mmCIF file with all atom_site columns, N, CA and C in Angstrom:
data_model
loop_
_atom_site.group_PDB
_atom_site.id
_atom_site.type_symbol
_atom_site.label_atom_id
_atom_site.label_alt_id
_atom_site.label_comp_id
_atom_site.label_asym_id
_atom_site.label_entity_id
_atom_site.label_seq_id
_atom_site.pdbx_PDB_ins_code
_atom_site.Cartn_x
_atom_site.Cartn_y
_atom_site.Cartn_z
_atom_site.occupancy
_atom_site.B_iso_or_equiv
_atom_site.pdbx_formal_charge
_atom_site.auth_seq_id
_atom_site.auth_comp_id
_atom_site.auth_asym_id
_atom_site.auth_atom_id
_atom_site.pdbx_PDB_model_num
ATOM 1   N N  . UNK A 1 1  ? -178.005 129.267 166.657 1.00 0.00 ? 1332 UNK A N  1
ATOM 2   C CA . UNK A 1 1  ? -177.856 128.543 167.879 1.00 0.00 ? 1332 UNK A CA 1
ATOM 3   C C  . UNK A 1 1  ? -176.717 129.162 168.681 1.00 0.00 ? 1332 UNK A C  1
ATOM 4   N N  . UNK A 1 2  ? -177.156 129.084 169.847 1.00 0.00 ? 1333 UNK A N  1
ATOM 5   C CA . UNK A 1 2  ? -176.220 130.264 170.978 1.00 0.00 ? 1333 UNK A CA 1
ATOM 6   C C  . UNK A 1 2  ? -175.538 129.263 172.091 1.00 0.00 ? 1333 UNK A C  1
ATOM 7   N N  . UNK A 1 3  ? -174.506 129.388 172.233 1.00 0.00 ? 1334 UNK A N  1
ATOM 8   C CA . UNK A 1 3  ? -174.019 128.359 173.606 1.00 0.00 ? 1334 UNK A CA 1
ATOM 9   C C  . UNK A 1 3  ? -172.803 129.344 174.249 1.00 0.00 ? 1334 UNK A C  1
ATOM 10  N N  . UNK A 1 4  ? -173.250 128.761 175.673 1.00 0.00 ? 1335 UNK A N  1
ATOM 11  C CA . UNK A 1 4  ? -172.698 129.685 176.919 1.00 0.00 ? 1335 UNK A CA 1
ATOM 12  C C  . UNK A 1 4  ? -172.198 128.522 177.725 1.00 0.00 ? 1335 UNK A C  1
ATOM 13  N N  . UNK A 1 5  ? -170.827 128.850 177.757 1.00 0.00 ? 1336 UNK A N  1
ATOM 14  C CA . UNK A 1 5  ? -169.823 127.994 178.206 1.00 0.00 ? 1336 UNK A CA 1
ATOM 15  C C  . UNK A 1 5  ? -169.422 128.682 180.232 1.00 0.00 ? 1336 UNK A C  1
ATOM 16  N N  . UNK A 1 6  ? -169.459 128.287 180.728 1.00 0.00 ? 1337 UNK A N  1
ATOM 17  C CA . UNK A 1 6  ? -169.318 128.545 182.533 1.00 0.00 ? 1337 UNK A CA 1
ATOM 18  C C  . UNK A 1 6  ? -168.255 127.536 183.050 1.00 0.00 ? 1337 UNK A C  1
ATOM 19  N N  . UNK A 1 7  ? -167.481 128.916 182.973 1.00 0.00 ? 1338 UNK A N  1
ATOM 20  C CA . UNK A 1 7  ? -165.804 128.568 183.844 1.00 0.00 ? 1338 UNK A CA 1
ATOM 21  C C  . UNK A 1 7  ? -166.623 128.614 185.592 1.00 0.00 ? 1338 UNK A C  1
ATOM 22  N N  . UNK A 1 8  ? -166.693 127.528 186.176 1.00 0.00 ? 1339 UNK A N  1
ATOM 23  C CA . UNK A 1 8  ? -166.219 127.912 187.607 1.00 0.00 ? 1339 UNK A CA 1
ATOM 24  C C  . UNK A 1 8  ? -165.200 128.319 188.315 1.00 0.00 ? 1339 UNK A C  1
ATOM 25  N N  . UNK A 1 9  ? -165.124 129.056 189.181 1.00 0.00 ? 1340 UNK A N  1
ATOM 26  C CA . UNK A 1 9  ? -163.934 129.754 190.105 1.00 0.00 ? 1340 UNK A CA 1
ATOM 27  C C  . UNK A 1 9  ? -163.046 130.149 189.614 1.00 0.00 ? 1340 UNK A C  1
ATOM 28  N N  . UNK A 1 10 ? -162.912 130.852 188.033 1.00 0.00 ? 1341 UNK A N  1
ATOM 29  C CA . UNK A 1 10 ? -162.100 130.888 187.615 1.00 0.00 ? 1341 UNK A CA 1
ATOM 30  C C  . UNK A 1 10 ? -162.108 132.758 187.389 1.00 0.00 ? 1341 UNK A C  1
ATOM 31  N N  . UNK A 1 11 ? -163.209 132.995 187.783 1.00 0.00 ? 1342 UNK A N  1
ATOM 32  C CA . UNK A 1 11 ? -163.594 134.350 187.642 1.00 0.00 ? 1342 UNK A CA 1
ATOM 33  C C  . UNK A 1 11 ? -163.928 135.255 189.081 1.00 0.00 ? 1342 UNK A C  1
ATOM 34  N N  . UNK A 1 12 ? -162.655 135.020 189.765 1.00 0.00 ? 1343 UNK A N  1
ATOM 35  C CA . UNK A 1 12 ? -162.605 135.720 190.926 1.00 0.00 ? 1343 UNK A CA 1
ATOM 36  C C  . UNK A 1 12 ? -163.125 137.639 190.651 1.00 0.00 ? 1343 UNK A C  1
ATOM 37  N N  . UNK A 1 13 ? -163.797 138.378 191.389 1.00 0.00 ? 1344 UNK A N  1
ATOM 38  C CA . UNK A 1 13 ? -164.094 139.517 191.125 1.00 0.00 ? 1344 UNK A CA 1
ATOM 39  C C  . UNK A 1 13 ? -162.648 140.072 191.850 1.00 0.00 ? 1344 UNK A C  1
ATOM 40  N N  . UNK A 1 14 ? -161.933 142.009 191.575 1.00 0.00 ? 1345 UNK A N  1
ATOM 41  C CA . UNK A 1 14 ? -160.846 141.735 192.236 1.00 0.00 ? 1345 UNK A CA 1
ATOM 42  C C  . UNK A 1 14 ? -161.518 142.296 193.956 1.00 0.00 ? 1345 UNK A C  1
ATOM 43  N N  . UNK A 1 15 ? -162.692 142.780 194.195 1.00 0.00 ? 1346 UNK A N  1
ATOM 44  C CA . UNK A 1 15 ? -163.184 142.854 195.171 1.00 0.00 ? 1346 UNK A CA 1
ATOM 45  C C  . UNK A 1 15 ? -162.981 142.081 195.918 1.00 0.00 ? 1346 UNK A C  1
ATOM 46  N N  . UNK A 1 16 ? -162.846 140.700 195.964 1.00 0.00 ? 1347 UNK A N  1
ATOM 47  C CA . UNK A 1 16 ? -162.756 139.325 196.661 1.00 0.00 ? 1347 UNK A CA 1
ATOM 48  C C  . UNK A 1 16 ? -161.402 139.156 196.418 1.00 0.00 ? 1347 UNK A C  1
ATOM 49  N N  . UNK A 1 17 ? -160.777 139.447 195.496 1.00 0.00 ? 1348 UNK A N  1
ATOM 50  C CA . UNK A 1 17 ? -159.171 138.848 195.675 1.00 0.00 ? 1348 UNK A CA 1
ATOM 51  C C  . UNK A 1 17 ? -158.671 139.962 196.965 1.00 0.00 ? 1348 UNK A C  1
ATOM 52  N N  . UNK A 1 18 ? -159.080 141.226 196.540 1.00 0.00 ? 1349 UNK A N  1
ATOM 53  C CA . UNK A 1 18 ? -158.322 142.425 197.906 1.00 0.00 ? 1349 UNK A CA 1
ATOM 54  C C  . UNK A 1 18 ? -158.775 141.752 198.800 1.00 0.00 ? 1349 UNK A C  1
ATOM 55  N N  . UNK A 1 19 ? -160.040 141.369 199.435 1.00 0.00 ? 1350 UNK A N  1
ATOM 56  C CA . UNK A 1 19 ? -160.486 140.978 200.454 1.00 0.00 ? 1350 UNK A CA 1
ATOM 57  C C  . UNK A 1 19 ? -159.604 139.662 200.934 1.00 0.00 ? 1350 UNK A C  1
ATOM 58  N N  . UNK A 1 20 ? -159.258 138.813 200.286 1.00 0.00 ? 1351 UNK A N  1
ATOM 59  C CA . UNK A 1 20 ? -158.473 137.942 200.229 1.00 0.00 ? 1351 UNK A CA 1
ATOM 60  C C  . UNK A 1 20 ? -156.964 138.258 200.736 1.00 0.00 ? 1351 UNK A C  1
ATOM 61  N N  . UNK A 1 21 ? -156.266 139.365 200.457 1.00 0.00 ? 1352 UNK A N  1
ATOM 62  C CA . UNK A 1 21 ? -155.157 139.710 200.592 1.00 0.00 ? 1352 UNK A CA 1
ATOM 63  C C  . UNK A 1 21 ? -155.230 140.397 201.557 1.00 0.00 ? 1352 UNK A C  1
ATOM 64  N N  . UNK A 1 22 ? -156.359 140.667 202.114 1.00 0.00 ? 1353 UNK A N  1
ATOM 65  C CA . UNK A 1 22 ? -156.445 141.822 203.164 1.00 0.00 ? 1353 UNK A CA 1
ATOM 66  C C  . UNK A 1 22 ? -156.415 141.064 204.102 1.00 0.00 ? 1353 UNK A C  1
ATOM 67  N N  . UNK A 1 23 ? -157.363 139.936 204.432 1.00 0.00 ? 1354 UNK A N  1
ATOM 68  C CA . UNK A 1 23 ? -157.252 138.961 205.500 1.00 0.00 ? 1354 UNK A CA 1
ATOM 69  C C  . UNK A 1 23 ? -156.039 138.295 205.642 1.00 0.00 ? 1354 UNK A C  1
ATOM 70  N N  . UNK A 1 24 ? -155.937 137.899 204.882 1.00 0.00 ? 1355 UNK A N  1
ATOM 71  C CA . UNK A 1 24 ? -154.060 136.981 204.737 1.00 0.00 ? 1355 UNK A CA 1
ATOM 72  C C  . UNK A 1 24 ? -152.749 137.766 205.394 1.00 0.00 ? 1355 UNK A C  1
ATOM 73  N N  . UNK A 1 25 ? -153.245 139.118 205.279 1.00 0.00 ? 1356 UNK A N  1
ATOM 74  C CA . UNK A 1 25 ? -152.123 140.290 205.893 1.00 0.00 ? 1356 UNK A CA 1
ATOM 75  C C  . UNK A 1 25 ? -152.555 139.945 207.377 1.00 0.00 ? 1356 UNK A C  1
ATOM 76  N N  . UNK A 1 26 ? -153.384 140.518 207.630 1.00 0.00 ? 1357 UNK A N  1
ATOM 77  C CA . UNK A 1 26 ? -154.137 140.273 208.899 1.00 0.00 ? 1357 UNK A CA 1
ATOM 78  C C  . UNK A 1 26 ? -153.605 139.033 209.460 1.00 0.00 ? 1357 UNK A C  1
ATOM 79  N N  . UNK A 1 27 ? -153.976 138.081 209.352 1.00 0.00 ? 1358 UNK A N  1
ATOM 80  C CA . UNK A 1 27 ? -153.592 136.792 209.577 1.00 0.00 ? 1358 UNK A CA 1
ATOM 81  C C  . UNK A 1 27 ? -152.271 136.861 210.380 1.00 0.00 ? 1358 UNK A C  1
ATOM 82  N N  . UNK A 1 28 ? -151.732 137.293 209.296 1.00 0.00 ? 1359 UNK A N  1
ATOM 83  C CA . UNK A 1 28 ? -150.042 137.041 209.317 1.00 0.00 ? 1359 UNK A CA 1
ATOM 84  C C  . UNK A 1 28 ? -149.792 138.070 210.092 1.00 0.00 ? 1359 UNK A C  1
ATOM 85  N N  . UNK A 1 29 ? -149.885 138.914 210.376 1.00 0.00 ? 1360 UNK A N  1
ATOM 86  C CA . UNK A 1 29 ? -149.605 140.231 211.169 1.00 0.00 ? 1360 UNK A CA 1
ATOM 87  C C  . UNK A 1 29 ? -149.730 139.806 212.583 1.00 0.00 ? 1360 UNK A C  1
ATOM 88  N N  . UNK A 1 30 ? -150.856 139.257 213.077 1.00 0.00 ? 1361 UNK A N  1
ATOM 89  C CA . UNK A 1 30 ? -151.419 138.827 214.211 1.00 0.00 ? 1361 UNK A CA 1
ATOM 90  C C  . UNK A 1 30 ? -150.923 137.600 214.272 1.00 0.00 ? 1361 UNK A C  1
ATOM 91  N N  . UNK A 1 31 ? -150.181 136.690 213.747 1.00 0.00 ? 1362 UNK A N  1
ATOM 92  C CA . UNK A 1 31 ? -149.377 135.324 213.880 1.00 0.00 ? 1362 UNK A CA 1
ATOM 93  C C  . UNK A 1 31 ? -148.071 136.227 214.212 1.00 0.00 ? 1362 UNK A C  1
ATOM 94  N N  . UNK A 1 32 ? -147.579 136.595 213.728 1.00 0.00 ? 1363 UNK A N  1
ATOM 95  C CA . UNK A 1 32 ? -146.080 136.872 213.859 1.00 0.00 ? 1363 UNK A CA 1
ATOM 96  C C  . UNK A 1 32 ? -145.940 138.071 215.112 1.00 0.00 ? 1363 UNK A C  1
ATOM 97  N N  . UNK A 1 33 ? -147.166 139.132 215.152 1.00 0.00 ? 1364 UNK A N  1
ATOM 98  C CA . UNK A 1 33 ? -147.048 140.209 216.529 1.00 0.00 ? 1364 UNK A CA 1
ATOM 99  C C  . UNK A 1 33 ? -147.203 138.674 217.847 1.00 0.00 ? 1364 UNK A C  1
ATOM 100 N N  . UNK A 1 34 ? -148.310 138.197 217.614 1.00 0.00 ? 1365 UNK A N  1
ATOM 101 C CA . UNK A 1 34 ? -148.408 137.449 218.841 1.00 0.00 ? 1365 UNK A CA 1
ATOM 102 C C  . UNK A 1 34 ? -147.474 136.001 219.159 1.00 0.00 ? 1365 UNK A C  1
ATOM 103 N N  . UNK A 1 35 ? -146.533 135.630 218.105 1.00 0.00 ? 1366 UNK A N  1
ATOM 104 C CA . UNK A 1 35 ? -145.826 134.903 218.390 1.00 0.00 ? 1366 UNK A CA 1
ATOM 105 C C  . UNK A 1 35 ? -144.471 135.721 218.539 1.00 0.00 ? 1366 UNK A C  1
ATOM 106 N N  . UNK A 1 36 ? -144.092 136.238 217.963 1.00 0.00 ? 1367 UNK A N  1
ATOM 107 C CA . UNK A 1 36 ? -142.938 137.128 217.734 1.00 0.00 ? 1367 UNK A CA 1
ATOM 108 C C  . UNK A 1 36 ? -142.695 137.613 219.505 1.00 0.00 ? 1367 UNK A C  1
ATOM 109 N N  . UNK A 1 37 ? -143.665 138.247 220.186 1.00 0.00 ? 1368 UNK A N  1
ATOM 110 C CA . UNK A 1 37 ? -143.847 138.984 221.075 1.00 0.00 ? 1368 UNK A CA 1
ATOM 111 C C  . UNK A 1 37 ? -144.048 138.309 222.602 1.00 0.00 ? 1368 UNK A C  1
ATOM 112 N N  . UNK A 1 38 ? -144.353 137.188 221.947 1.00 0.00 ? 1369 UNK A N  1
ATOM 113 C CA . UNK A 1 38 ? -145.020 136.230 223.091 1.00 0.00 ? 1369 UNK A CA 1
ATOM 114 C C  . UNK A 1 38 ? -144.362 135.945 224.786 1.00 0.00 ? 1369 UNK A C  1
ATOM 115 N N  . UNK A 1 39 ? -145.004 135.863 225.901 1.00 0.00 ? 1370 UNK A N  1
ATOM 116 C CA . UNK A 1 39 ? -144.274 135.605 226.709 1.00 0.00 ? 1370 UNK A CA 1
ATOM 117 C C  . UNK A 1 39 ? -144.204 134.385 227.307 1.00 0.00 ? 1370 UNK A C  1
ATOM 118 N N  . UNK A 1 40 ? -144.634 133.507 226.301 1.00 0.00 ? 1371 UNK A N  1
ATOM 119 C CA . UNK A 1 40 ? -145.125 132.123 226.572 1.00 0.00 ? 1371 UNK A CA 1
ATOM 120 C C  . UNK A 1 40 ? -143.809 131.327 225.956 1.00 0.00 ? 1371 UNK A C  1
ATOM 121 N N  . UNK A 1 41 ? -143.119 131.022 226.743 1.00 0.00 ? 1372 UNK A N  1
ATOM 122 C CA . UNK A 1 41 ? -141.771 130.482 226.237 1.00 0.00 ? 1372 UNK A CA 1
ATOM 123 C C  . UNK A 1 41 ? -141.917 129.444 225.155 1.00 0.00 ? 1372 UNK A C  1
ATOM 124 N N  . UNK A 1 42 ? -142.829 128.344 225.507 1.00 0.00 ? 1373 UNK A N  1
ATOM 125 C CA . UNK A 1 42 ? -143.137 126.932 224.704 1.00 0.00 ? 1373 UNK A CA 1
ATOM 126 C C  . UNK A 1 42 ? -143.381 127.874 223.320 1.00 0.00 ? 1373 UNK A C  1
ATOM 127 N N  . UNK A 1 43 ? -144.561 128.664 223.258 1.00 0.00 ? 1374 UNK A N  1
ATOM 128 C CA . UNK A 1 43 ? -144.725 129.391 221.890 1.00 0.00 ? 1374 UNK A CA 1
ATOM 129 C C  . UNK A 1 43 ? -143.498 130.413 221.220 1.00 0.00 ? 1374 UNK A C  1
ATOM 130 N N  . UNK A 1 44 ? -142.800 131.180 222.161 1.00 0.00 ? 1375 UNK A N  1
ATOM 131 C CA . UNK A 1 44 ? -141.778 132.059 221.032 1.00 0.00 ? 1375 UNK A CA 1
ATOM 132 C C  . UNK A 1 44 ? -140.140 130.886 220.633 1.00 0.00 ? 1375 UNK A C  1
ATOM 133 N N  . UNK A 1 45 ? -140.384 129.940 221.766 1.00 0.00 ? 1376 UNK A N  1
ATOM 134 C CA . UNK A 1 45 ? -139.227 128.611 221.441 1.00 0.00 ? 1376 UNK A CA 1
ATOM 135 C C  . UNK A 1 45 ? -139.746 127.976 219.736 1.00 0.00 ? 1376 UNK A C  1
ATOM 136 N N  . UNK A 1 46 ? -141.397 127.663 220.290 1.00 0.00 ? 1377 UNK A N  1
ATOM 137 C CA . UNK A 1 46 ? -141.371 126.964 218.797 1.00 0.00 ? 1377 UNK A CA 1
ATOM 138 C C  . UNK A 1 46 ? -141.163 127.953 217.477 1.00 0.00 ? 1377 UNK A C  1
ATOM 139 N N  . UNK A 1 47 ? -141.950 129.244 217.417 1.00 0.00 ? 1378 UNK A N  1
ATOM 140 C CA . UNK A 1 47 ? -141.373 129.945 216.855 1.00 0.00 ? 1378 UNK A CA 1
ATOM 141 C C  . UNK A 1 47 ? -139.958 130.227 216.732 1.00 0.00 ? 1378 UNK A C  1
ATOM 142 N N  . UNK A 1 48 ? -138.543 130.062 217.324 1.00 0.00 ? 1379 UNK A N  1
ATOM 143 C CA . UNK A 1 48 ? -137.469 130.341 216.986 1.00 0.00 ? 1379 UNK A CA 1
ATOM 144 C C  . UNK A 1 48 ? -137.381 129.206 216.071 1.00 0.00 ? 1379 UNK A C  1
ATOM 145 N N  . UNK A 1 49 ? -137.276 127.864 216.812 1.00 0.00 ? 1380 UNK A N  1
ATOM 146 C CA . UNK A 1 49 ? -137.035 127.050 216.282 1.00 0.00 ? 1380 UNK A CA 1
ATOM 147 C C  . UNK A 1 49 ? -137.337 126.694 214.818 1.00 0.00 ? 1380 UNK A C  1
ATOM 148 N N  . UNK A 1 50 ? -138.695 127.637 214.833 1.00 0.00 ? 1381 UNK A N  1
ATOM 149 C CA . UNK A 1 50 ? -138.834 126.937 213.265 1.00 0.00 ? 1381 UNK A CA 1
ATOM 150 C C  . UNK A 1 50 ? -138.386 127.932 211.917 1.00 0.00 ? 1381 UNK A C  1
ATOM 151 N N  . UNK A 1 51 ? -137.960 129.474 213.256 1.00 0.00 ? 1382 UNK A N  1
ATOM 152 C CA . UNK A 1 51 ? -137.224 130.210 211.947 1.00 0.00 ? 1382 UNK A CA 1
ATOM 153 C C  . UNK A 1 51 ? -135.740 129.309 211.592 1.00 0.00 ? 1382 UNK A C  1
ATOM 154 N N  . UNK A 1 52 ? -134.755 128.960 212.753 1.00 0.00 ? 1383 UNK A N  1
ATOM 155 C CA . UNK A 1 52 ? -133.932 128.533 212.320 1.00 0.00 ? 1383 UNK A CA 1
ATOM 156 C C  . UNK A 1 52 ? -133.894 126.957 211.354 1.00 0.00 ? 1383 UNK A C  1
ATOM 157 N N  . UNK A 1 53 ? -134.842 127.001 211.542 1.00 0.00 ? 1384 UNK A N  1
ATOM 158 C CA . UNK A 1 53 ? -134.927 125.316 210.524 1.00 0.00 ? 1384 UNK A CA 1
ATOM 159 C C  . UNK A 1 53 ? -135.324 126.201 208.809 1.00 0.00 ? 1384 UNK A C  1
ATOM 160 N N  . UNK A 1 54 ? -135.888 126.941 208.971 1.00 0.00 ? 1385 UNK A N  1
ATOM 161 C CA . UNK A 1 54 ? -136.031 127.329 207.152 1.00 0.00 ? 1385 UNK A CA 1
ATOM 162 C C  . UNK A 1 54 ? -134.657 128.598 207.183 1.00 0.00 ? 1385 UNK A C  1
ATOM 163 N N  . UNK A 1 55 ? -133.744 128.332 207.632 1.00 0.00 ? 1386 UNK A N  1
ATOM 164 C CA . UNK A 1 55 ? -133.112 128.992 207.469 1.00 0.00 ? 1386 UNK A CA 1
ATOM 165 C C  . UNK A 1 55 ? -132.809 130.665 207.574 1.00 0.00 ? 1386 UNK A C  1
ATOM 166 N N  . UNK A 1 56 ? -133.972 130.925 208.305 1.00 0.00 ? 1387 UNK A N  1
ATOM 167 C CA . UNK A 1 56 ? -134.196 132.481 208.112 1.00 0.00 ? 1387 UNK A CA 1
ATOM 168 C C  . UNK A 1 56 ? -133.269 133.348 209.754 1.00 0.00 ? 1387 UNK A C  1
ATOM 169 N N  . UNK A 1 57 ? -132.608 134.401 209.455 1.00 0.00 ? 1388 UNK A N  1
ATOM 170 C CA . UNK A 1 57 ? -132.096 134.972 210.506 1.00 0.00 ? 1388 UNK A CA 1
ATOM 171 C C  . UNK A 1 57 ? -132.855 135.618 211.663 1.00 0.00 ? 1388 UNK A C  1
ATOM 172 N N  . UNK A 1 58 ? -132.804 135.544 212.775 1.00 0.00 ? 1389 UNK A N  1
ATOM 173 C CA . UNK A 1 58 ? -133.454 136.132 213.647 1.00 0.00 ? 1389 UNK A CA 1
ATOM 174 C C  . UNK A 1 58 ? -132.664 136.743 214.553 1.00 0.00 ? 1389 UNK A C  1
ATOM 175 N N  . UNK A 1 59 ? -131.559 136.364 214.643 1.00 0.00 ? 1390 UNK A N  1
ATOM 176 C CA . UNK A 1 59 ? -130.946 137.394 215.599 1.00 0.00 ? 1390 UNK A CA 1
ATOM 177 C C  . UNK A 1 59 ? -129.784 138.277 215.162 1.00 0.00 ? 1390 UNK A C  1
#
């Protein structure tokens, strides 16, 4: 007698994890160029603001 036990989602291929990390770069690249850069005051304000609340240096 034979039994086959099935992990769900637990068996990411790493094809899908790169893909995963690849978008997430992306993401973040294009959040931070277009806020970072922004000439939209309300948007690079909230962006300062919320570097200086986690503590991080920006200027």
């Amino acid at each position: 007698m034979t039994t086959a036990s099935v992990s769900l989602g637990t068996s990411v291929s790493s094809q899908s994890r790169l893909m995963q990390l690849a978008l997430a770069a992306l993401l973040g690249i294009f959040v931070m160029g277009f806020v970072g850069f922004s000439h939209i005051d309300a948007v690079h304000n909230a962006a300062h603001d919320y570097r200086h609340s986690m503590a991080f240096p920006c200027h």
